[in-house]
Coordinates of N, CA and C in Angstrom, one line a residue:
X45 N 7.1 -239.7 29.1 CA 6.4 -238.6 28.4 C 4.9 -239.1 28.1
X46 N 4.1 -238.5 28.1 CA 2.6 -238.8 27.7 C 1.8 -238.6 26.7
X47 N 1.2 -239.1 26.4 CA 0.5 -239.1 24.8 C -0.2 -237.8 24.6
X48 N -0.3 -237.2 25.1 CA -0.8 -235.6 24.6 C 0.2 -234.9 24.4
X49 N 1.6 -234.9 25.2 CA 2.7 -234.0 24.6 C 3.2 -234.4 23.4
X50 N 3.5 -236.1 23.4 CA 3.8 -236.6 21.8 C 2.7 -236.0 21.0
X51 N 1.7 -236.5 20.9 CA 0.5 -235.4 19.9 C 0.6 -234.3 19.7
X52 N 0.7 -233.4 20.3 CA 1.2 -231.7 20.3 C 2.5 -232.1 19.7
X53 N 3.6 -232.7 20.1 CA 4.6 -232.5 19.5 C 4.9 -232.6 17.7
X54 N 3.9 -233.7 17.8 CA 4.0 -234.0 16.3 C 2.9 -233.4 15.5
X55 N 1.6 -232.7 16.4 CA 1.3 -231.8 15.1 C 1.7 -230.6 14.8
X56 N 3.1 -229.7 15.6 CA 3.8 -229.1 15.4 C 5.0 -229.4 14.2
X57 N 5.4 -230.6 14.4 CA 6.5 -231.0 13.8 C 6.1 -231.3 12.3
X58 N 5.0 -232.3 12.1 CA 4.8 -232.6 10.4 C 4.6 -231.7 10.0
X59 N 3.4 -230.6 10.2 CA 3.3 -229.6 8.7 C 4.7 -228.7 8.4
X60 N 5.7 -228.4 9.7 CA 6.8 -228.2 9.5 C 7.6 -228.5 8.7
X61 N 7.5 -230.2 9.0 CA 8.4 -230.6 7.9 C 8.1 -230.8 6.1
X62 N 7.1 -231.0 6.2 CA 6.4 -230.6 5.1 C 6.5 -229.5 4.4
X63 N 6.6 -228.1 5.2 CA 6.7 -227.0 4.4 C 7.9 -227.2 4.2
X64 N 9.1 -227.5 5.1 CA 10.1 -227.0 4.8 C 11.1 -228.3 3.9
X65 N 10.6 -229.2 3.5 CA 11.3 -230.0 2.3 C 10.7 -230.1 1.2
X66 N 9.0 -229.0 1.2 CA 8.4 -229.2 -0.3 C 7.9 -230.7 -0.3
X67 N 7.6 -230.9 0.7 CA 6.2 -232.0 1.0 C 5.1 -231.8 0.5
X68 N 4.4 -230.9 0.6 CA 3.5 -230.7 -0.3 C 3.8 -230.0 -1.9
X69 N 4.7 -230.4 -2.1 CA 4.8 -230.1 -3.9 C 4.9 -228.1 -3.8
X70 N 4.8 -227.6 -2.5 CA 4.9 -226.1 -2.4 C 6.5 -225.7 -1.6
X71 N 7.0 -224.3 -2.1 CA 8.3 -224.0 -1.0 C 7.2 -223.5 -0.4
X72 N 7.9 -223.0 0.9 CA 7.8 -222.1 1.9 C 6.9 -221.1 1.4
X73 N 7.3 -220.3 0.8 CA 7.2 -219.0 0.2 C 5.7 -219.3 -0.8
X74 N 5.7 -220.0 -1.6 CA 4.3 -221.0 -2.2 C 3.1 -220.8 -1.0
X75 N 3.7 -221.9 -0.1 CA 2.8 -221.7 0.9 C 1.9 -220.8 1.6
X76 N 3.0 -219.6 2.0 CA 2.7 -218.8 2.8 C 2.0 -218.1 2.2
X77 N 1.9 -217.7 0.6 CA 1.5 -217.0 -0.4 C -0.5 -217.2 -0.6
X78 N -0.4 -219.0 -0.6 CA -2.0 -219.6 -0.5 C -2.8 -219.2 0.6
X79 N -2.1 -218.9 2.3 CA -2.3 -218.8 3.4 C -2.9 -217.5 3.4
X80 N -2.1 -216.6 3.2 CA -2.0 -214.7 3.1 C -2.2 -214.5 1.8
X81 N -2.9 -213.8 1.1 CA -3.2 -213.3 -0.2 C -4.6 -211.9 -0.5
X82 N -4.0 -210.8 0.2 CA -4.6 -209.8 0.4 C -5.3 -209.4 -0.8
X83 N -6.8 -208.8 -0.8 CA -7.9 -208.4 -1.9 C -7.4 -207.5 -2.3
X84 N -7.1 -207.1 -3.7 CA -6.3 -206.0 -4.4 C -8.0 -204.2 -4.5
X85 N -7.7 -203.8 -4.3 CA -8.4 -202.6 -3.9 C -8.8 -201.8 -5.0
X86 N -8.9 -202.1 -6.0 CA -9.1 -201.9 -7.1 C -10.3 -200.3 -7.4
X87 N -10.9 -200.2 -6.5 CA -12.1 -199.4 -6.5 C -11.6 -198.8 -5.5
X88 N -12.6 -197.6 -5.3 CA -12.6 -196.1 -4.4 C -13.6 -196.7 -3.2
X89 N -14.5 -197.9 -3.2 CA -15.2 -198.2 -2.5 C -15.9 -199.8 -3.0
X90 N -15.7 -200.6 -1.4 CA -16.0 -201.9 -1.7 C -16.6 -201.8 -0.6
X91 N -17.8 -203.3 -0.7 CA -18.8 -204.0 0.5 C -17.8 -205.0 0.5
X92 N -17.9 -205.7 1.7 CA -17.5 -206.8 2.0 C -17.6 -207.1 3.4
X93 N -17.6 -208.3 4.1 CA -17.7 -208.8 5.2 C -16.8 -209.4 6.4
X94 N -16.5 -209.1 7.4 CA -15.7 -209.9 8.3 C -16.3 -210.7 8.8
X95 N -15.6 -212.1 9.3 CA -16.0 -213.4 9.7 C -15.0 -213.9 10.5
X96 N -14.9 -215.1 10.9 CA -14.4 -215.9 11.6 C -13.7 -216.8 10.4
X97 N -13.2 -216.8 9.3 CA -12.7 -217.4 8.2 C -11.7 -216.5 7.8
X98 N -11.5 -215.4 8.6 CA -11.3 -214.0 7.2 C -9.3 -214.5 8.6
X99 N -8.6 -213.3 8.5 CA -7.3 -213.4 9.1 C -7.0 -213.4 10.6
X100 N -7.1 -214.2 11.6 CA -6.5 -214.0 12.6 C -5.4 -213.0 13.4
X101 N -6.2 -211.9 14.0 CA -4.8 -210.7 13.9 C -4.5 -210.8 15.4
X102 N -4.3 -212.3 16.6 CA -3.3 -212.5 17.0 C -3.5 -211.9 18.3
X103 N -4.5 -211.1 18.4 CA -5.1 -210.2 19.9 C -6.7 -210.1 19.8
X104 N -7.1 -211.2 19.4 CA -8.3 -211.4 19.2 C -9.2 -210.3 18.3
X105 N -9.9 -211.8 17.5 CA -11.1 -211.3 16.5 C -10.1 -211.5 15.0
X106 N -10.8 -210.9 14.2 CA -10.2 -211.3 12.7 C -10.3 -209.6 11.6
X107 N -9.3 -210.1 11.1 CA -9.4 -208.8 10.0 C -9.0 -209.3 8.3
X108 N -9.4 -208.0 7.6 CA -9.6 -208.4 6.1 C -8.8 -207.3 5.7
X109 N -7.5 -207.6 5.1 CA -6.5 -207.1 4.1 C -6.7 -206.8 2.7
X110 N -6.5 -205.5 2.5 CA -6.7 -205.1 1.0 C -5.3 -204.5 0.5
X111 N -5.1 -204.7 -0.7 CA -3.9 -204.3 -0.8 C -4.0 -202.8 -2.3
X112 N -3.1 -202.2 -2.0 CA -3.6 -200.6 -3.0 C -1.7 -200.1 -3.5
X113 N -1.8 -199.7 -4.5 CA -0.6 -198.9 -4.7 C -1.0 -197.5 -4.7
X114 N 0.2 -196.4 -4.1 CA 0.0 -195.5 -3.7 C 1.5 -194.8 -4.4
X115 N 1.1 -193.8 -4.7 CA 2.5 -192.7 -5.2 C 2.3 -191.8 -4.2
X116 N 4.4 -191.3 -3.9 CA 4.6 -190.5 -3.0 C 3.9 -189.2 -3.5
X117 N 3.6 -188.8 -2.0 CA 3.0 -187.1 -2.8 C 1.0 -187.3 -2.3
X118 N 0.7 -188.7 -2.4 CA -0.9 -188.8 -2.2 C -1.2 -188.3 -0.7
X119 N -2.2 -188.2 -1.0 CA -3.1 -187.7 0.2 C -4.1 -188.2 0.2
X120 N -4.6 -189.3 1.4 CA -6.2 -190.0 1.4 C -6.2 -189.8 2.3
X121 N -7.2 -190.2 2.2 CA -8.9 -190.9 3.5 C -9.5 -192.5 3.3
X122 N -9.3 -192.6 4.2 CA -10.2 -194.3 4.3 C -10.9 -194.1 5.1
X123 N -12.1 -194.4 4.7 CA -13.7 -194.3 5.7 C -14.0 -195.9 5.7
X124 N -13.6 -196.8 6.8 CA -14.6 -198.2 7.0 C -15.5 -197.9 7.9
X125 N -16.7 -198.6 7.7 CA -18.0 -198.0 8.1 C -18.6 -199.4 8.2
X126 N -19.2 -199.7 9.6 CA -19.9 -200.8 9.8 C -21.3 -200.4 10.8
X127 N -22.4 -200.8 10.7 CA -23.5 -200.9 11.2 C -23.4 -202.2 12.5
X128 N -22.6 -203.0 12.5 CA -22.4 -204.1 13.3 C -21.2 -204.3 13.7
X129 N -20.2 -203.7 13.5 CA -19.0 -203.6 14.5 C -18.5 -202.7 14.4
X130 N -17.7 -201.8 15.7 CA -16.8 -200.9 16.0 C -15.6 -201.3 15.0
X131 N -15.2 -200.3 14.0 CA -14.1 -200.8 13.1 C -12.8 -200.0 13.7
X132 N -11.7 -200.8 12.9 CA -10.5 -199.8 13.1 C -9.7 -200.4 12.2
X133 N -9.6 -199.1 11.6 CA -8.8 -199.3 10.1 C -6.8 -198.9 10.3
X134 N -6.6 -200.1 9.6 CA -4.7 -199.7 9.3 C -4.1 -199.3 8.5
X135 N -3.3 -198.5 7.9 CA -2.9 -198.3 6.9 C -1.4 -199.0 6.8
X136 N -0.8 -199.4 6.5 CA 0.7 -200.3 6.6 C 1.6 -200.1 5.1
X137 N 2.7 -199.9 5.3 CA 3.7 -199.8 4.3 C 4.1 -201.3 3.6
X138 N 4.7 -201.6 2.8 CA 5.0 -202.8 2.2 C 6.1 -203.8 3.3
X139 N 6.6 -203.0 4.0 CA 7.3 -203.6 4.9 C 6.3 -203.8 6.3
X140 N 4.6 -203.7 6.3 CA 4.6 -203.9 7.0 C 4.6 -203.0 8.3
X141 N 4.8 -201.8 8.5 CA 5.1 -200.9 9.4 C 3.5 -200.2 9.2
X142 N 2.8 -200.0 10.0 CA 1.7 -198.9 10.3 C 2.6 -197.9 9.6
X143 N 1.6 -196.9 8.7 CA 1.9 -195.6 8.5 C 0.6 -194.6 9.4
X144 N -0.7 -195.5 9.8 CA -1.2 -194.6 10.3 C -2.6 -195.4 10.5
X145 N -3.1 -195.3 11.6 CA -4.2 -196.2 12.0 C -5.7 -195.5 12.7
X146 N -6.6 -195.5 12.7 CA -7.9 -194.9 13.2 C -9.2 -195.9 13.8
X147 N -9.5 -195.3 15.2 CA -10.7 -196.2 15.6 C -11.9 -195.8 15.2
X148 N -12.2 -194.2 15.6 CA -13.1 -193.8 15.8 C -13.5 -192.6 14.9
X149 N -13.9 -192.1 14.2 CA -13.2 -190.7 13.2 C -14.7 -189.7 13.9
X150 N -14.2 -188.2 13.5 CA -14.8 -187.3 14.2 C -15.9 -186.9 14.2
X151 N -17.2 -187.8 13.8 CA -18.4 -187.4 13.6 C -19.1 -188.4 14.9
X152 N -18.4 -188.6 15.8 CA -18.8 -189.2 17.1 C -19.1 -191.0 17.0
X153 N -19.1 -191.5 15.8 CA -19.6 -192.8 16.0 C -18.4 -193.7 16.1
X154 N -18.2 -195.4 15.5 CA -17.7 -196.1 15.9 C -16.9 -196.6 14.9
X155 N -17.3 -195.9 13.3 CA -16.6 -196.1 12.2 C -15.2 -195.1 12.0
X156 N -14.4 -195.8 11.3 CA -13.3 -195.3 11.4 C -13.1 -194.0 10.0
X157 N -11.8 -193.2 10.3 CA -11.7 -192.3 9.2 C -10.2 -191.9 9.2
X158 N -9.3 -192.4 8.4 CA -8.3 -192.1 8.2 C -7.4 -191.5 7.6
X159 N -6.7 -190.3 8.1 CA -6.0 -189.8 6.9 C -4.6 -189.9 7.1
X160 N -4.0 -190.1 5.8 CA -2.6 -190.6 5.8 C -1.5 -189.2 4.6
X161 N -0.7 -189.2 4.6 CA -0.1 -188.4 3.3 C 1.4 -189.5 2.9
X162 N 1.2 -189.6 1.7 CA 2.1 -190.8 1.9 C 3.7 -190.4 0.7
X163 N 4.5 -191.1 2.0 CA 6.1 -190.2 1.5 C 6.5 -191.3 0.5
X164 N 6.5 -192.6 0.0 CA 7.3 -193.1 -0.6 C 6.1 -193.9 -1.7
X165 N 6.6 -193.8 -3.2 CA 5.6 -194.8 -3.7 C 5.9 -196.1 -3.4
X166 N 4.7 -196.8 -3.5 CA 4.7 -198.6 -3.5 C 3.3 -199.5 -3.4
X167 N 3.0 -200.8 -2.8 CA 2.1 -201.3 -2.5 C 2.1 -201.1 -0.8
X168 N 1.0 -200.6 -0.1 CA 0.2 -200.6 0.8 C -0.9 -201.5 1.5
X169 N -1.2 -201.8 2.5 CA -2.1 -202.5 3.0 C -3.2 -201.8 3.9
X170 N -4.1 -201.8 3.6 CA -5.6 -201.3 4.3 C -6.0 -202.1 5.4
X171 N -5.9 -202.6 6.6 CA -6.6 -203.6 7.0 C -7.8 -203.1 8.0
X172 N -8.9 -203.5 8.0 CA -9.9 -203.4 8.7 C -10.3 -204.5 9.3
X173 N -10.7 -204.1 10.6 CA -10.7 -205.1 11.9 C -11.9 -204.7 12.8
X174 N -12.2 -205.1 13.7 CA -13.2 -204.5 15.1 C -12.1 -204.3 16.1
X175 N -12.9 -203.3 16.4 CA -11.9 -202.8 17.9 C -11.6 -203.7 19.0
X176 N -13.0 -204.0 19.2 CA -13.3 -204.3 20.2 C -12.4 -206.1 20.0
X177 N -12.3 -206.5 18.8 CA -11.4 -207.9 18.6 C -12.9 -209.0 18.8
X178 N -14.2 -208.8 18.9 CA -15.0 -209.9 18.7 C -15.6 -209.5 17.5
X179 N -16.0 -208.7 17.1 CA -17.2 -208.3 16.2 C -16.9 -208.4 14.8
X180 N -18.1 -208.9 14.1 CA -18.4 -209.0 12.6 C -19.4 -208.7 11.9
X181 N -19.4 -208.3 10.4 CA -20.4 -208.5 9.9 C -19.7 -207.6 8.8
X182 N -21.2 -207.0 8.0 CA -21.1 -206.4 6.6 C -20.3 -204.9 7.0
X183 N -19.1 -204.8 6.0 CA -18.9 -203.4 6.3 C -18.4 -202.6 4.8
X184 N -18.3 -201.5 5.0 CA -17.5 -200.8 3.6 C -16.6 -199.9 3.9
X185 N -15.5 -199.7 2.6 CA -14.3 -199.1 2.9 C -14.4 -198.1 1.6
X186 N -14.5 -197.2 2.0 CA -14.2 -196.1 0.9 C -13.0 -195.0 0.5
X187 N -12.0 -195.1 -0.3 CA -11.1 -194.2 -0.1 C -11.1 -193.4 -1.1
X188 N -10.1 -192.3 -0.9 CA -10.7 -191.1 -1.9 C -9.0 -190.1 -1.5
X189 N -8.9 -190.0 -2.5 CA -7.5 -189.3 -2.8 C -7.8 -188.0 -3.1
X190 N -7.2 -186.8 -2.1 CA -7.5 -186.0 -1.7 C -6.9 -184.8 -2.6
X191 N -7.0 -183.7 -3.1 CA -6.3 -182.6 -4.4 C -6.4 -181.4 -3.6
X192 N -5.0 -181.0 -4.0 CA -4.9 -179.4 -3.2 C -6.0 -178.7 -4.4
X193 N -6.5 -177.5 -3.3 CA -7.5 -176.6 -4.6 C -6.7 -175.7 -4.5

């Protein structure tokens, strides 16, 4: 065997075992919590920025998770809007499942616009990303909960 597969083997193996005996004074669950810990969405409209620090989503480039409670019965719109990257916004159930996602919204440009009607109350996840999986910079997300007239 050769000293690069031992190397790879064992910087697979320690933080492993570390998470999983509470090596670092954290469970698993601790851990994973420091790692992942989505911006709570508190407002109808936030600035903020994508980077190469922000989440790895695994098909290249990076995205920024917000997280919102939503009662059954709502009706939104999420507008992310960037001047420097093609966005595309997610909208995700607590489990995790897309409820409904948008690249491009209908006024021809590259910002996204999403509308969702949402069947079950709970916490939700917003995630905004680049399409294209390279691009970053300053963007904003505005949502706005929609009333029958």
């Amino acid at each position: 065997m050769n000293l690069t597969r031992i190397s790879v083997k064992l910087s697979l193996l320690v933080p492993a075992f570390l998470l999983s005996t509470g090596g670092l004074g954290l469970s698993a669950r601790q851990a994973a919590a420091q790692l992942y810990n989505p911006i709570p969405l508190d407002s109808t409209e936030i600035s903020d920025t994508l980077s190469k620090a922000d989440i790895p989503t695994g098909v290249g480039g990076f995205a920024k998770d917000y997280v919102i409670n939503l009662e059954a019965g709502d009706q939104i719109t999420i507008d992310a809007i960037s001047e420097e990257f093609d966005t595309l916004v997610t909208l995700m159930d607590a489990n995790g499942l897309i409820v409904n996602e948008n690249d491009d919204g209908p006024d021809g440009s590259t910002n996204s616009l999403l509308f969702a009607r949402i069947n079950e109350s709970g916490k939700y996840t917003v995630r905004v990303r680049s399409y294209a999986g390279d691009g970053e910079g300053p963007f904003s997300v505005k949502l706005a909960r929609l009333r029958p007239i």
